[in-house]
CSV table of C-alpha atoms in Angstrom, one decimal:
chain,number,residue,atom,x,y,z
H,6,UNK,CA,-85.4,-77.6,-81.0
H,7,UNK,CA,-85.6,-77.7,-77.0
H,8,UNK,CA,-83.4,-80.3,-75.3
H,9,UNK,CA,-84.7,-81.6,-72.0
H,10,UNK,CA,-83.9,-84.1,-69.5
H,11,UNK,CA,-85.0,-87.5,-69.0
H,12,UNK,CA,-87.9,-86.8,-67.3
H,13,UNK,CA,-88.8,-83.8,-69.1
H,14,UNK,CA,-89.0,-81.4,-66.2
H,15,UNK,CA,-86.1,-79.7,-67.4
H,16,UNK,CA,-85.5,-77.7,-70.6
H,17,UNK,CA,-81.3,-77.2,-70.9
H,18,UNK,CA,-80.1,-73.9,-71.4
H,19,UNK,CA,-76.7,-74.7,-73.0
H,20,UNK,CA,-76.3,-73.0,-76.2
H,21,UNK,CA,-75.5,-76.3,-78.4
H,22,UNK,CA,-74.4,-79.5,-77.7
H,23,UNK,CA,-71.5,-81.4,-79.2
H,24,UNK,CA,-70.4,-85.0,-79.5
H,25,UNK,CA,-67.1,-85.5,-80.1
H,26,UNK,CA,-65.8,-88.9,-81.4
H,27,UNK,CA,-62.4,-88.9,-80.3
H,28,UNK,CA,-60.3,-87.5,-76.9
H,29,UNK,CA,-58.4,-85.2,-79.4
H,30,UNK,CA,-61.8,-83.2,-80.8
H,31,UNK,CA,-63.1,-83.3,-77.2
H,32,UNK,CA,-60.0,-81.6,-75.9
H,33,UNK,CA,-60.0,-79.2,-78.6
H,34,UNK,CA,-63.8,-78.4,-78.0
H,35,UNK,CA,-63.1,-78.1,-74.2
H,36,UNK,CA,-60.1,-75.7,-74.2
H,37,UNK,CA,-61.8,-73.2,-76.7
H,38,UNK,CA,-65.3,-73.1,-74.5
H,39,UNK,CA,-65.6,-70.4,-71.7
H,40,UNK,CA,-68.4,-72.5,-70.5
H,41,UNK,CA,-68.8,-76.3,-70.7
H,42,UNK,CA,-70.7,-79.3,-68.8
H,43,UNK,CA,-70.5,-83.2,-69.7
H,44,UNK,CA,-73.9,-84.6,-70.5
H,45,UNK,CA,-74.4,-88.4,-69.7
H,46,UNK,CA,-77.8,-90.2,-69.5
H,47,UNK,CA,-79.6,-86.9,-68.7
H,48,UNK,CA,-81.1,-88.8,-65.9
H,49,UNK,CA,-80.4,-85.7,-63.3
H,50,UNK,CA,-84.0,-84.0,-62.2
H,51,UNK,CA,-82.2,-80.6,-61.8
H,52,UNK,CA,-79.7,-78.4,-63.7
H,53,UNK,CA,-76.5,-79.9,-62.5
H,54,UNK,CA,-75.3,-80.7,-66.0
H,55,UNK,CA,-77.0,-77.7,-67.9
H,56,UNK,CA,-74.4,-74.9,-68.9
H,57,UNK,CA,-76.5,-72.0,-69.6
H,58,UNK,CA,-75.2,-70.1,-72.9
H,59,UNK,CA,-72.2,-72.5,-72.9
H,60,UNK,CA,-71.5,-76.0,-74.3
H,61,UNK,CA,-72.7,-79.3,-73.4
H,62,UNK,CA,-70.4,-82.1,-74.2
H,63,UNK,CA,-72.1,-85.5,-74.9
H,64,UNK,CA,-69.5,-88.7,-74.8
H,65,UNK,CA,-72.0,-91.4,-75.9
H,66,UNK,CA,-69.9,-91.3,-79.4
H,67,UNK,CA,-66.5,-91.4,-77.7
H,68,UNK,CA,-64.6,-94.2,-79.1
H,69,UNK,CA,-62.8,-95.5,-76.1
H,70,UNK,CA,-62.6,-99.0,-75.5
H,71,UNK,CA,-63.8,-101.3,-72.3
H,72,UNK,CA,-60.4,-103.1,-71.0
H,73,UNK,CA,-60.5,-105.7,-68.5
H,74,UNK,CA,-57.5,-106.5,-66.5
H,75,UNK,CA,-57.2,-109.7,-64.3
H,76,UNK,CA,-56.1,-109.5,-60.9
H,77,UNK,CA,-52.3,-109.4,-60.2
H,78,UNK,CA,-50.6,-109.6,-57.0
H,79,UNK,CA,-51.7,-107.3,-54.1
H,80,UNK,CA,-54.2,-105.4,-57.1
H,81,UNK,CA,-57.9,-106.5,-57.8
H,82,UNK,CA,-58.9,-106.6,-61.5
H,83,UNK,CA,-59.9,-104.1,-62.9
H,84,UNK,CA,-62.4,-102.7,-65.7
H,85,UNK,CA,-61.1,-99.2,-67.7
H,86,UNK,CA,-64.0,-97.7,-69.9
H,87,UNK,CA,-64.7,-94.5,-71.3
H,88,UNK,CA,-66.6,-91.6,-69.7
H,89,UNK,CA,-70.0,-92.3,-72.2
H,90,UNK,CA,-70.5,-95.9,-71.1
H,91,UNK,CA,-73.5,-96.7,-69.6
H,92,UNK,CA,-73.6,-99.8,-66.9
H,93,UNK,CA,-76.2,-101.7,-69.1
H,94,UNK,CA,-73.9,-101.5,-71.8
H,95,UNK,CA,-70.6,-103.0,-70.1
H,96,UNK,CA,-72.0,-105.0,-67.2
H,97,UNK,CA,-72.6,-108.0,-69.7
H,98,UNK,CA,-69.1,-108.1,-70.9
H,99,UNK,CA,-67.5,-107.8,-67.4
H,100,UNK,CA,-69.5,-110.9,-66.1
H,101,UNK,CA,-68.6,-112.9,-69.5
H,102,UNK,CA,-65.1,-112.3,-68.4
H,103,UNK,CA,-65.8,-113.9,-65.1
H,104,UNK,CA,-66.0,-110.8,-62.9
H,105,UNK,CA,-68.5,-108.2,-61.3
H,106,UNK,CA,-69.0,-104.9,-59.5
H,107,UNK,CA,-70.0,-105.3,-55.9
H,108,UNK,CA,-72.6,-103.3,-56.5
H,109,UNK,CA,-75.1,-101.1,-58.9
H,110,UNK,CA,-77.8,-98.7,-59.0
H,111,UNK,CA,-81.4,-99.5,-59.7
H,112,UNK,CA,-81.2,-98.5,-62.9
H,113,UNK,CA,-78.6,-99.8,-65.5
H,114,UNK,CA,-79.4,-97.3,-68.2
H,115,UNK,CA,-77.1,-94.3,-66.5
H,116,UNK,CA,-73.9,-93.7,-67.6
H,117,UNK,CA,-70.9,-94.8,-64.9
H,118,UNK,CA,-69.2,-91.3,-65.5
H,119,UNK,CA,-72.5,-89.4,-64.6
H,120,UNK,CA,-73.4,-91.7,-61.6
H,121,UNK,CA,-69.8,-91.5,-60.0
H,122,UNK,CA,-70.0,-87.8,-60.2
H,123,UNK,CA,-73.1,-87.3,-58.5
H,124,UNK,CA,-72.1,-90.0,-55.8
H,125,UNK,CA,-75.1,-92.3,-56.9
H,126,UNK,CA,-75.4,-95.7,-54.9
H,127,UNK,CA,-76.8,-99.2,-54.9
H,128,UNK,CA,-78.2,-100.5,-51.5
H,129,UNK,CA,-76.4,-102.8,-48.7
H,130,UNK,CA,-75.4,-101.8,-45.1
H,131,UNK,CA,-71.9,-103.1,-46.3
H,132,UNK,CA,-71.9,-102.0,-49.8
H,133,UNK,CA,-70.3,-98.6,-50.6
H,134,UNK,CA,-71.6,-96.4,-53.0
H,135,UNK,CA,-70.7,-96.8,-56.8
H,136,UNK,CA,-67.9,-94.1,-56.9
H,137,UNK,CA,-66.1,-96.6,-54.2
H,138,UNK,CA,-65.2,-98.8,-56.8
H,139,UNK,CA,-63.2,-96.2,-58.8
H,140,UNK,CA,-59.7,-96.7,-58.8
H,141,UNK,CA,-58.5,-94.2,-61.1
H,142,UNK,CA,-60.0,-91.3,-63.3
H,143,UNK,CA,-59.0,-89.3,-66.7
H,144,UNK,CA,-60.1,-85.8,-66.0
H,145,UNK,CA,-60.3,-83.5,-69.1
H,146,UNK,CA,-59.5,-80.0,-67.7
H,147,UNK,CA,-60.5,-76.4,-68.9
H,148,UNK,CA,-56.9,-76.1,-70.6
H,149,UNK,CA,-57.8,-79.4,-72.9
H,150,UNK,CA,-55.4,-81.4,-71.2
H,151,UNK,CA,-55.9,-85.1,-69.9
H,152,UNK,CA,-54.8,-85.5,-66.1
H,153,UNK,CA,-54.9,-88.9,-64.6
H,154,UNK,CA,-55.6,-89.1,-60.8
H,155,UNK,CA,-55.3,-92.8,-58.9
H,156,UNK,CA,-56.6,-93.7,-55.6
H,157,UNK,CA,-52.6,-94.8,-54.5
H,158,UNK,CA,-50.9,-92.5,-56.5
H,159,UNK,CA,-52.8,-88.9,-55.8
H,160,UNK,CA,-54.2,-89.4,-52.1
H,161,UNK,CA,-54.4,-86.1,-51.0
H,162,UNK,CA,-57.0,-85.1,-53.8
H,163,UNK,CA,-58.4,-88.4,-55.1
H,164,UNK,CA,-61.2,-88.3,-52.7
H,165,UNK,CA,-62.2,-85.1,-54.2
H,166,UNK,CA,-61.9,-85.7,-57.8
H,167,UNK,CA,-64.3,-88.9,-57.9
H,168,UNK,CA,-67.7,-87.4,-56.8
H,169,UNK,CA,-67.1,-84.0,-58.6
H,170,UNK,CA,-70.2,-82.7,-59.8
H,171,UNK,CA,-68.9,-82.1,-63.1
H,172,UNK,CA,-67.1,-79.0,-61.3
H,173,UNK,CA,-63.4,-80.1,-61.8
H,174,UNK,CA,-63.6,-81.1,-65.9
H,175,UNK,CA,-64.9,-83.9,-67.9
H,176,UNK,CA,-64.6,-87.9,-67.0
H,177,UNK,CA,-63.4,-89.4,-70.1
H,178,UNK,CA,-62.4,-92.7,-68.4
H,179,UNK,CA,-62.6,-94.4,-65.2
H,180,UNK,CA,-61.4,-97.3,-63.8
H,181,UNK,CA,-63.2,-99.5,-61.1
H,182,UNK,CA,-62.4,-102.5,-59.1
H,183,UNK,CA,-64.0,-105.9,-59.9
H,184,UNK,CA,-64.5,-109.2,-58.2
H,185,UNK,CA,-65.2,-112.8,-59.3
H,186,UNK,CA,-68.9,-113.1,-60.9
H,187,UNK,CA,-71.6,-114.0,-58.6
H,188,UNK,CA,-75.3,-114.9,-58.8
H,189,UNK,CA,-78.1,-112.9,-56.5
H,190,UNK,CA,-81.5,-114.1,-55.8
H,191,UNK,CA,-84.6,-111.4,-55.0
H,192,UNK,CA,-87.3,-112.1,-52.9
H,193,UNK,CA,-90.1,-109.7,-52.4
H,194,UNK,CA,-92.3,-109.8,-48.8
H,195,UNK,CA,-95.4,-107.9,-48.3
H,196,UNK,CA,-96.7,-106.0,-45.5
H,197,UNK,CA,-93.9,-105.1,-42.9
H,198,UNK,CA,-95.9,-103.2,-40.0
H,199,UNK,CA,-94.5,-100.4,-39.3
H,200,UNK,CA,-93.5,-100.7,-35.7
H,201,UNK,CA,-91.7,-103.6,-36.5
H,202,UNK,CA,-89.9,-102.3,-39.3
H,203,UNK,CA,-88.5,-99.5,-36.6
H,204,UNK,CA,-87.6,-101.9,-34.0
H,205,UNK,CA,-85.9,-104.4,-36.0
H,206,UNK,CA,-84.3,-102.2,-38.5
H,207,UNK,CA,-80.8,-103.3,-38.3
H,208,UNK,CA,-81.8,-107.3,-38.2
H,209,UNK,CA,-84.0,-106.4,-41.5
H,210,UNK,CA,-80.9,-104.6,-42.8
H,211,UNK,CA,-78.7,-107.6,-42.2
H,212,UNK,CA,-81.3,-110.0,-43.8
H,213,UNK,CA,-79.6,-109.4,-47.6
H,214,UNK,CA,-76.9,-108.1,-49.5
H,215,UNK,CA,-78.9,-105.3,-50.6
H,216,UNK,CA,-82.2,-104.5,-48.6
H,217,UNK,CA,-85.1,-102.1,-50.1
H,218,UNK,CA,-88.0,-100.9,-48.2
H,219,UNK,CA,-91.1,-99.5,-50.3
H,220,UNK,CA,-93.4,-97.2,-48.6
H,221,UNK,CA,-95.9,-94.3,-49.3
H,222,UNK,CA,-95.6,-93.3,-45.5
H,223,UNK,CA,-99.3,-92.9,-44.8
H,224,UNK,CA,-100.0,-96.7,-44.7
H,225,UNK,CA,-99.5,-98.8,-41.1
H,226,UNK,CA,-97.4,-101.1,-43.2
H,227,UNK,CA,-94.5,-101.0,-45.3
H,228,UNK,CA,-95.7,-102.0,-48.3
H,229,UNK,CA,-92.6,-104.6,-49.6
H,230,UNK,CA,-89.7,-105.2,-48.5
H,231,UNK,CA,-86.7,-106.9,-51.2
H,232,UNK,CA,-84.1,-108.9,-50.4
H,233,UNK,CA,-80.9,-109.3,-52.7
H,234,UNK,CA,-78.9,-112.2,-51.5
H,235,UNK,CA,-75.7,-113.5,-53.1
H,236,UNK,CA,-76.0,-117.4,-53.6
H,237,UNK,CA,-76.1,-119.6,-51.6
H,238,UNK,CA,-78.3,-118.0,-49.2
H,239,UNK,CA,-80.6,-118.6,-46.6
H,240,UNK,CA,-83.7,-116.9,-47.0
H,241,UNK,CA,-86.6,-116.4,-44.0
H,242,UNK,CA,-90.0,-117.6,-44.6
H,243,UNK,CA,-91.6,-114.7,-43.2
H,244,UNK,CA,-89.7,-111.4,-42.5
H,245,UNK,CA,-90.9,-110.0,-39.0
H,246,UNK,CA,-94.6,-110.4,-40.2
H,247,UNK,CA,-94.2,-109.5,-43.9
H,248,UNK,CA,-94.9,-112.4,-45.9
H,249,UNK,CA,-93.4,-113.9,-49.2
H,250,UNK,CA,-95.3,-111.9,-52.1
H,251,UNK,CA,-97.4,-114.0,-54.5
H,252,UNK,CA,-95.9,-112.6,-57.6
H,253,UNK,CA,-93.3,-109.9,-58.5
H,254,UNK,CA,-93.5,-106.6,-57.2
H,255,UNK,CA,-92.7,-103.4,-59.1
H,256,UNK,CA,-91.5,-100.8,-56.4
H,257,UNK,CA,-94.7,-98.9,-56.9
H,258,UNK,CA,-96.8,-101.9,-57.1
H,259,UNK,CA,-99.0,-100.3,-54.3
H,260,UNK,CA,-100.0,-97.4,-56.6
H,261,UNK,CA,-100.9,-100.3,-59.5
H,262,UNK,CA,-97.6,-100.0,-61.3
H,263,UNK,CA,-97.1,-103.3,-63.4
H,264,UNK,CA,-93.9,-105.2,-62.7
H,265,UNK,CA,-93.0,-106.1,-66.5
H,266,UNK,CA,-90.1,-103.7,-66.6
H,267,UNK,CA,-88.3,-105.1,-63.0
H,268,UNK,CA,-85.6,-107.5,-63.0
H,269,UNK,CA,-86.3,-111.4,-62.0
H,270,UNK,CA,-87.5,-112.0,-58.3
H,271,UNK,CA,-89.2,-115.2,-56.4
H,272,UNK,CA,-85.6,-116.5,-55.7
H,273,UNK,CA,-84.7,-117.3,-59.0
H,274,UNK,CA,-80.6,-116.9,-59.1
H,275,UNK,CA,-79.3,-114.9,-61.9
H,276,UNK,CA,-76.2,-113.0,-62.7
H,277,UNK,CA,-75.4,-110.1,-60.4
H,278,UNK,CA,-75.7,-107.8,-63.3
H,279,UNK,CA,-79.2,-108.9,-63.8
H,280,UNK,CA,-80.5,-108.9,-60.4
H,281,UNK,CA,-78.8,-106.2,-58.2
H,282,UNK,CA,-80.5,-103.4,-60.5
H,283,UNK,CA,-84.4,-103.1,-59.6
H,284,UNK,CA,-85.0,-102.8,-63.6
H,285,UNK,CA,-84.2,-104.3,-67.2
H,286,UNK,CA,-82.4,-102.3,-69.4
H,287,UNK,CA,-84.8,-103.1,-72.3
H,288,UNK,CA,-87.5,-101.4,-70.6
H,289,UNK,CA,-88.1,-97.8,-69.1
H,290,UNK,CA,-86.5,-97.1,-66.2
H,291,UNK,CA,-88.7,-97.1,-62.7
H,292,UNK,CA,-92.1,-95.7,-63.5
H,293,UNK,CA,-91.4,-93.8,-66.6
H,294,UNK,CA,-93.1,-90.3,-66.2
H,295,UNK,CA,-92.0,-89.2,-63.0
H,296,UNK,CA,-89.8,-86.7,-60.8
H,297,UNK,CA,-87.3,-87.8,-57.9
H,298,UNK,CA,-85.9,-86.7,-54.7
H,299,UNK,CA,-83.5,-88.7,-52.2
H,300,UNK,CA,-82.3,-87.6,-49.1
H,301,UNK,CA,-79.3,-89.3,-46.8
H,302,UNK,CA,-79.2,-89.2,-42.8
H,303,UNK,CA,-76.8,-90.9,-40.5
H,304,UNK,CA,-77.6,-94.7,-39.9
H,305,UNK,CA,-77.8,-93.8,-36.1
H,306,UNK,CA,-80.6,-91.7,-36.7
H,307,UNK,CA,-82.7,-93.9,-39.0
H,308,UNK,CA,-85.5,-94.5,-36.0
H,309,UNK,CA,-85.9,-90.9,-35.5
H,310,UNK,CA,-86.0,-90.1,-38.9
H,311,UNK,CA,-88.7,-92.7,-40.2
H,312,UNK,CA,-91.0,-91.1,-37.2
H,313,UNK,CA,-90.2,-87.0,-38.7
H,314,UNK,CA,-91.6,-88.8,-42.2
H,315,UNK,CA,-94.6,-90.6,-40.9
H,316,UNK,CA,-95.6,-87.1,-39.3
H,317,UNK,CA,-96.1,-85.6,-42.7
H,318,UNK,CA,-96.9,-89.1,-44.4
H,319,UNK,CA,-100.1,-88.1,-45.5
H,320,UNK,CA,-98.9,-85.1,-47.7
H,321,UNK,CA,-96.2,-87.2,-48.9
H,322,UNK,CA,-98.7,-89.9,-49.7
H,323,UNK,CA,-100.6,-87.5,-51.9
H,324,UNK,CA,-97.6,-86.6,-54.6
H,325,UNK,CA,-95.5,-90.1,-54.4
H,326,UNK,CA,-95.6,-93.2,-56.4
H,327,UNK,CA,-93.3,-95.0,-54.2
H,328,UNK,CA,-90.4,-93.9,-51.5
H,329,UNK,CA,-87.6,-96.5,-51.3
H,330,UNK,CA,-85.9,-96.7,-47.8
H,331,UNK,CA,-81.9,-97.9,-48.4
H,332,UNK,CA,-78.6,-98.2,-46.4
H,333,UNK,CA,-75.1,-97.4,-47.5
H,334,UNK,CA,-71.8,-98.1,-46.2
H,335,UNK,CA,-69.9,-94.9,-45.3
H,336,UNK,CA,-66.7,-93.5,-47.6
H,337,UNK,CA,-64.0,-91.2,-47.7
H,338,UNK,CA,-65.3,-88.9,-50.9
H,339,UNK,CA,-65.7,-85.7,-49.9
H,340,UNK,CA,-69.1,-85.0,-51.7
H,341,UNK,CA,-70.4,-88.4,-51.2
H,342,UNK,CA,-73.7,-88.5,-49.3
H,343,UNK,CA,-72.1,-91.4,-47.2
H,344,UNK,CA,-69.2,-89.4,-46.6
H,345,UNK,CA,-67.8,-89.8,-43.2
H,346,UNK,CA,-70.4,-92.4,-41.9
H,347,UNK,CA,-72.8,-95.2,-43.0
H,348,UNK,CA,-76.0,-93.4,-44.2
H,349,UNK,CA,-79.7,-94.2,-44.5
H,350,UNK,CA,-81.1,-93.1,-47.9
H,351,UNK,CA,-84.7,-92.1,-48.4
H,352,UNK,CA,-85.7,-91.8,-52.0
H,353,UNK,CA,-89.0,-90.5,-53.2
H,354,UNK,CA,-90.6,-91.3,-56.6
H,355,UNK,CA,-92.6,-88.4,-57.1
H,356,UNK,CA,-95.7,-88.0,-59.4
H,357,UNK,CA,-95.3,-85.2,-62.3
H,358,UNK,CA,-96.4,-82.3,-60.2
H,359,UNK,CA,-93.3,-80.4,-59.9
H,360,UNK,CA,-95.0,-77.2,-58.6
H,361,UNK,CA,-96.6,-79.3,-55.6
H,362,UNK,CA,-93.4,-81.1,-54.9
H,363,UNK,CA,-91.2,-78.1,-54.5
H,364,UNK,CA,-93.6,-76.8,-52.2
H,365,UNK,CA,-93.1,-79.9,-50.1
H,366,UNK,CA,-89.5,-80.2,-50.2
H,367,UNK,CA,-88.8,-77.8,-47.8
H,368,UNK,CA,-91.1,-78.9,-45.4
H,369,UNK,CA,-89.3,-82.4,-45.8
H,370,UNK,CA,-86.1,-81.2,-45.4
H,371,UNK,CA,-86.7,-79.5,-42.4
H,372,UNK,CA,-88.4,-82.4,-40.9
H,373,UNK,CA,-84.9,-84.4,-41.8
H,374,UNK,CA,-82.6,-81.4,-40.5
H,375,UNK,CA,-82.0,-82.3,-37.1
H,376,UNK,CA,-80.4,-85.1,-38.4
H,377,UNK,CA,-77.7,-83.9,-40.5
H,378,UNK,CA,-79.5,-84.4,-44.1
H,379,UNK,CA,-77.8,-84.4,-47.3
H,380,UNK,CA,-79.4,-84.3,-50.6
H,381,UNK,CA,-78.7,-86.5,-54.0
H,382,UNK,CA,-76.8,-84.2,-56.1
H,383,UNK,CA,-78.8,-85.0,-59.3
H,384,UNK,CA,-82.4,-85.0,-58.0
H,385,UNK,CA,-84.7,-82.3,-56.7
H,386,UNK,CA,-84.1,-80.4,-53.7
H,387,UNK,CA,-84.6,-77.2,-52.1
H,388,UNK,CA,-82.2,-76.1,-49.7
H,389,UNK,CA,-78.5,-76.9,-49.6
H,390,UNK,CA,-77.4,-80.7,-50.3
H,391,UNK,CA,-74.7,-80.7,-47.7
H,392,UNK,CA,-75.3,-80.0,-44.2
H,393,UNK,CA,-73.8,-77.1,-42.2
H,394,UNK,CA,-70.0,-77.5,-41.4
H,395,UNK,CA,-69.5,-80.4,-43.9
H,396,UNK,CA,-66.0,-81.2,-43.5
H,397,UNK,CA,-65.2,-82.0,-47.1
H,398,UNK,CA,-67.1,-79.0,-49.1
H,399,UNK,CA,-64.2,-76.6,-48.1
H,400,UNK,CA,-61.8,-79.2,-49.4
H,401,UNK,CA,-63.4,-79.5,-52.6
H,402,UNK,CA,-63.8,-75.8,-53.3
H,403,UNK,CA,-60.0,-75.5,-52.8
H,404,UNK,CA,-59.4,-78.4,-55.3
H,405,UNK,CA,-61.9,-76.7,-57.6
H,406,UNK,CA,-59.8,-73.6,-57.4
H,407,UNK,CA,-56.8,-75.3,-58.4
H,408,UNK,CA,-58.3,-77.6,-61.3
H,409,UNK,CA,-60.6,-74.7,-62.5
H,410,UNK,CA,-59.6,-71.4,-61.8
H,411,UNK,CA,-61.6,-70.0,-64.4
H,412,UNK,CA,-64.8,-71.6,-63.4
H,413,UNK,CA,-65.0,-73.2,-67.1
H,414,UNK,CA,-67.3,-76.3,-65.5
H,415,UNK,CA,-69.2,-73.9,-63.4
H,416,UNK,CA,-73.0,-73.2,-63.5
H,417,UNK,CA,-75.4,-71.4,-61.6
H,418,UNK,CA,-76.8,-74.5,-59.8
H,419,UNK,CA,-72.8,-75.3,-58.5
H,420,UNK,CA,-72.2,-71.8,-58.1
H,421,UNK,CA,-75.2,-72.1,-55.0
H,422,UNK,CA,-74.6,-75.3,-53.8
H,423,UNK,CA,-71.0,-75.5,-53.7
H,424,UNK,CA,-70.7,-71.8,-52.0
H,425,UNK,CA,-71.3,-73.6,-48.3
């Protein structure tokens, strides 16, 4: 039986997939394997989680409870969960206990461990990526041992352990910081003129807790702007020329995609976990049959990057369903796309036309190269995922040499992308 990723564009080459039910079983499998990779929700569009000729470890059946710990003096509330847990499964429980995560990705369907390991993020100029919420991880290393790393107890290596692209071991447990539960409203605006979007980008980003711009790069306007604001909030009647949408909008509304699988818009308040993601758990994530890429440049280069991409807008529009522009606050996690400073993220939801997309990606990356472009670890890209001279990469390679000296958690994809 051929095993594929979520999009169906990649057939895994692992010899077998095992689904342990206990930590002891997982430890034994890893200790006996010459090559092994953890397999999450299979949402990666490249072979980052593949293990050619080796073993893939599916943690979805691992019997690890979700534990919520209230705040104490000097320490925030936390949630500890298993490596196979998906956001959509745990966030209602967190909310029922009176807490929230500060940020969520567009899709609640993905695993927490996989999202953290690949540097996946949400949106908001003051919001860091999902991995920044992690305060402790339990890592199953190549010798079958469980090692715990904490933000306070292991400051020298913790920033390398969290976003680890599966190269250090298997994330079996994670502890995330929580805050008090809150409500969010979503408001969509149509038709933001591109010159205005560029001139007033900082003000537009400041208009919401989380802000997304949706475009195909060829039209004269940004098709939609989606503002997500914590309640109570003052929401503008118009947004620099963009007008309130007359109904709910799918991010790919301009391509004719129905909004039935999106979370509630129209300014209706709702719990954080049902508004921060773009899509609802019970429906197909995003468009469905699609491919994805995502690139990051320093926030200071936003306007120049917009112009660079607009310069090939017609070529992009031929292949893209929708492109999303977001901002992310900087962090100190070595392999994070926001390591060292705030970033603008350019996400591309492509049609399922991989050969043509792979021909376009080198051109797109060349356009963004002058700005120190980085790529999302779990999506399609052509060249190196990190810019030349990236200071976190040598430290990560040294850490991988210590924790996995035999390369048990390596694969050809990581051999290439981590080589520098």
